Amino acid sequence: MELDAYRITEEPYYRSVGREVPLFEAAYSGRLPVMLKGPTGCGKTRFVEHMAWKLGRPLVTVSCHEDMTASDLVGRHLLDADGTFWSDGPLTLAVRHGAICYLDEIVEARQDTTVVIHALTDDRRILPLEKKGELVRAHPDFQLVISYNPGYQSVLKDLKESTKQRFTALDFGWPDPAVEAEIVASEAKIAGDAATKLVDIARRSRNLRGQGLEEGASTRMLIHAGKLIGAGVPLGEACEIALILPMTDDPDMRDALHNAVAACV
Ligand SMILES: Nc1ncnc2c1ncn2[C@@H]1O[C@H](COP(=O)(O)OP(=O)(O)OP(=O)(O)O)[C@@H](O)[C@H]1O
Ligand SMILES: [Mg+2]
């Protein structure tokens, strides 16, 4: 079938951190659009992969960016030896064949691109393909999911109110320390005590947010540090190259982070 390449056949590991799994299932059962809110590297993508697997739906992911046009989402006419033919874009594929479509970092897209989802995300559930002159009715299994990082928004770059109000939202903060350590230990395949130290360091770095750091160390970064530790790199050095150097070039902030590491080893 059309979307075979988008099917997730093996269960993606996802450690639930709250009520997000049953709430997402409830939203899916009503085919409500869902917005996943949270900082970079906190598990939004992994969560949607897990839910697509759990619900048995293919997952079509689109990374949004500012040069993206509505045609990049819905499709366009292409030319070959026999003339022109229509080629569905990723959103149209998901709408026609009943996938979950995940628009990652939706605020990066321009507003004239974002509005193509409006008729899909209210009770009409239709996608107008203006250039093709077709109105696609969404497959009953289709659902739209978007991600949104509240930390990055400015007045200039935000979703329109009329877009926001079409979505239900799940908040992804940092998990409880014990849960986050379990995730890091499992993903990096390291012992629990090393994972606990990494989470402790991350929590200290997250307290520096706003004082020169845009965001503290993410779960993703801790997994990187954990993988280095697993490969034999000492914890302090692993934190240096996986957490501190990527996050900041500011000497004072690096000092503050070195102190956080020293306090935990
Ligand atoms: N609850 C969780 N269960 C399992 N793994 C997790 C969980 N949270 C985070 N992870 C791990 O952290 C990594 C980063 O998470 P993910 O890629 O989903 O972040 P994200 O929120 O989508 O970030 P971005 O906004 O940058 O795309 C994942 O590859 C996974 O290994
Ligand atoms: Mg992601």
PDB file of N, CA and C and ligand atoms in Angstrom, residues 13-17 38-47 102 104-105 183 187 219-220 223, ligand 1:
ATOM      1  N   TYR A  13      11.163   2.610  21.704  1.00  0.00           N
ATOM      2  CA  TYR A  13      11.172   2.686  23.172  1.00  0.00           C
ATOM      3  C   TYR A  13      10.676   4.057  23.611  1.00  0.00           C
ATOM      4  N   TYR A  14       9.647   4.079  24.419  1.00  0.00           N
ATOM      5  CA  TYR A  14       9.196   5.337  24.981  1.00  0.00           C
ATOM      6  C   TYR A  14       8.783   5.107  26.422  1.00  0.00           C
ATOM      7  N   ARG A  15       9.397   5.825  27.349  1.00  0.00           N
ATOM      8  CA  ARG A  15       9.067   5.742  28.763  1.00  0.00           C
ATOM      9  C   ARG A  15       8.079   6.859  29.043  1.00  0.00           C
ATOM     10  N   SER A  16       6.850   6.506  29.420  1.00  0.00           N
ATOM     11  CA  SER A  16       5.874   7.570  29.625  1.00  0.00           C
ATOM     12  C   SER A  16       6.258   8.367  30.867  1.00  0.00           C
ATOM     13  N   VAL A  17       5.979   9.658  30.817  1.00  0.00           N
ATOM     14  CA  VAL A  17       6.397  10.532  31.913  1.00  0.00           C
ATOM     15  C   VAL A  17       5.197  11.124  32.649  1.00  0.00           C
ATOM     16  N   GLY A  38       7.258  21.651  24.012  1.00  0.00           N
ATOM     17  CA  GLY A  38       8.365  21.342  24.909  1.00  0.00           C
ATOM     18  C   GLY A  38       9.697  21.710  24.295  1.00  0.00           C
ATOM     19  N   PRO A  39      10.743  21.774  25.119  1.00  0.00           N
ATOM     20  CA  PRO A  39      12.061  22.181  24.646  1.00  0.00           C
ATOM     21  C   PRO A  39      12.692  21.132  23.723  1.00  0.00           C
ATOM     22  N   THR A  40      13.757  21.504  23.059  1.00  0.00           N
ATOM     23  CA  THR A  40      14.466  20.574  22.178  1.00  0.00           C
ATOM     24  C   THR A  40      14.995  19.373  22.970  1.00  0.00           C
ATOM     25  N   GLY A  41      14.914  18.205  22.366  1.00  0.00           N
ATOM     26  CA  GLY A  41      15.509  17.006  22.965  1.00  0.00           C
ATOM     27  C   GLY A  41      14.795  16.452  24.172  1.00  0.00           C
ATOM     28  N   CYS A  42      13.477  16.730  24.292  1.00  0.00           N
ATOM     29  CA  CYS A  42      12.773  16.238  25.480  1.00  0.00           C
ATOM     30  C   CYS A  42      11.925  15.006  25.187  1.00  0.00           C
ATOM     31  N   GLY A  43      11.853  14.574  23.925  1.00  0.00           N
ATOM     32  CA  GLY A  43      11.139  13.330  23.638  1.00  0.00           C
ATOM     33  C   GLY A  43       9.889  13.458  22.785  1.00  0.00           C
ATOM     34  N   LYS A  44       9.664  14.624  22.168  1.00  0.00           N
ATOM     35  CA  LYS A  44       8.439  14.809  21.379  1.00  0.00           C
ATOM     36  C   LYS A  44       8.405  13.882  20.159  1.00  0.00           C
ATOM     37  N   THR A  45       9.507  13.845  19.427  1.00  0.00           N
ATOM     38  CA  THR A  45       9.550  13.015  18.218  1.00  0.00           C
ATOM     39  C   THR A  45       9.435  11.534  18.585  1.00  0.00           C
ATOM     40  N   ARG A  46      10.158  11.139  19.630  1.00  0.00           N
ATOM     41  CA  ARG A  46      10.090   9.732  20.051  1.00  0.00           C
ATOM     42  C   ARG A  46       8.665   9.368  20.465  1.00  0.00           C
ATOM     43  N   PHE A  47       8.012  10.287  21.130  1.00  0.00           N
ATOM     44  CA  PHE A  47       6.637  10.042  21.571  1.00  0.00           C
ATOM     45  C   PHE A  47       5.698   9.824  20.380  1.00  0.00           C
ATOM     46  N   TYR A 102       3.099  14.437  11.057  1.00  0.00           N
ATOM     47  CA  TYR A 102       3.778  15.193  12.115  1.00  0.00           C
ATOM     48  C   TYR A 102       4.539  16.353  11.482  1.00  0.00           C
ATOM     49  N   ASP A 104       6.947  18.992  12.160  1.00  0.00           N
ATOM     50  CA  ASP A 104       7.924  19.323  13.192  1.00  0.00           C
ATOM     51  C   ASP A 104       8.300  20.797  13.071  1.00  0.00           C
ATOM     52  N   GLU A 105       8.340  21.508  14.183  1.00  0.00           N
ATOM     53  CA  GLU A 105       8.727  22.930  14.208  1.00  0.00           C
ATOM     54  C   GLU A 105       7.860  23.773  13.278  1.00  0.00           C
ATOM     55  N   ILE A 183      15.551   6.714  31.467  1.00  0.00           N
ATOM     56  CA  ILE A 183      15.588   6.906  30.004  1.00  0.00           C
ATOM     57  C   ILE A 183      17.036   6.957  29.517  1.00  0.00           C
ATOM     58  N   GLU A 187      18.695   4.282  26.999  1.00  0.00           N
ATOM     59  CA  GLU A 187      19.082   4.686  25.646  1.00  0.00           C
ATOM     60  C   GLU A 187      20.596   4.637  25.436  1.00  0.00           C
ATOM     61  N   THR A 219      17.584  15.951  27.444  1.00  0.00           N
ATOM     62  CA  THR A 219      17.726  14.503  27.591  1.00  0.00           C
ATOM     63  C   THR A 219      18.591  13.952  26.459  1.00  0.00           C
ATOM     64  N   ARG A 220      18.399  14.510  25.255  1.00  0.00           N
ATOM     65  CA  ARG A 220      19.201  14.046  24.107  1.00  0.00           C
ATOM     66  C   ARG A 220      20.698  14.189  24.395  1.00  0.00           C
ATOM     67  N   ILE A 223      22.015  11.634  26.756  1.00  0.00           N
ATOM     68  CA  ILE A 223      22.204  10.333  26.103  1.00  0.00           C
ATOM     69  C   ILE A 223      23.529  10.335  25.335  1.00  0.00           C
TER      70      ILE A 223
HETATM   71  N1  LIG B   1      10.264   9.601  27.460  1.00  0.00           N
HETATM   72  C1  LIG B   1      11.241   9.102  26.692  1.00  0.00           C
HETATM   73  N2  LIG B   1      11.327   7.777  26.448  1.00  0.00           N
HETATM   74  C2  LIG B   1      12.327   7.299  25.669  1.00  0.00           C
HETATM   75  N3  LIG B   1      13.297   8.051  25.116  1.00  0.00           N
HETATM   76  C3  LIG B   1      13.263   9.369  25.334  1.00  0.00           C
HETATM   77  C4  LIG B   1      12.245   9.964  26.114  1.00  0.00           C
HETATM   78  N4  LIG B   1      12.479  11.297  26.171  1.00  0.00           N
HETATM   79  C5  LIG B   1      13.583  11.516  25.459  1.00  0.00           C
HETATM   80  N5  LIG B   1      14.071  10.354  24.945  1.00  0.00           N
HETATM   81  C6  LIG B   1      15.314  10.223  24.192  1.00  0.00           C
HETATM   82  O1  LIG B   1      15.787  11.521  23.911  1.00  0.00           O
HETATM   83  C7  LIG B   1      16.100  11.665  22.527  1.00  0.00           C
HETATM   84  C8  LIG B   1      15.645  13.016  22.072  1.00  0.00           C
HETATM   85  O2  LIG B   1      14.232  13.032  22.018  1.00  0.00           O
HETATM   86  P1  LIG B   1      13.447  13.560  20.731  1.00  0.00           P
HETATM   87  O3  LIG B   1      14.278  13.444  19.516  1.00  0.00           O
HETATM   88  O4  LIG B   1      12.128  12.888  20.738  1.00  0.00           O
HETATM   89  O5  LIG B   1      13.329  15.092  21.142  1.00  0.00           O
HETATM   90  P2  LIG B   1      12.389  16.244  20.549  1.00  0.00           P
HETATM   91  O6  LIG B   1      11.562  16.719  21.690  1.00  0.00           O
HETATM   92  O7  LIG B   1      11.711  15.756  19.336  1.00  0.00           O
HETATM   93  O8  LIG B   1      13.458  17.355  20.218  1.00  0.00           O
HETATM   94  P3  LIG B   1      13.471  18.458  19.014  1.00  0.00           P
HETATM   95  O9  LIG B   1      12.486  19.510  19.433  1.00  0.00           O
HETATM   96  O10 LIG B   1      14.864  18.955  19.011  1.00  0.00           O
HETATM   97  O11 LIG B   1      13.084  17.751  17.765  1.00  0.00           O
HETATM   98  C9  LIG B   1      15.388  10.512  21.827  1.00  0.00           C
HETATM   99  O12 LIG B   1      16.145  10.052  20.739  1.00  0.00           O
HETATM  100  C10 LIG B   1      15.288   9.455  22.895  1.00  0.00           C
HETATM  101  O13 LIG B   1      16.478   8.699  22.859  1.00  0.00           O
END
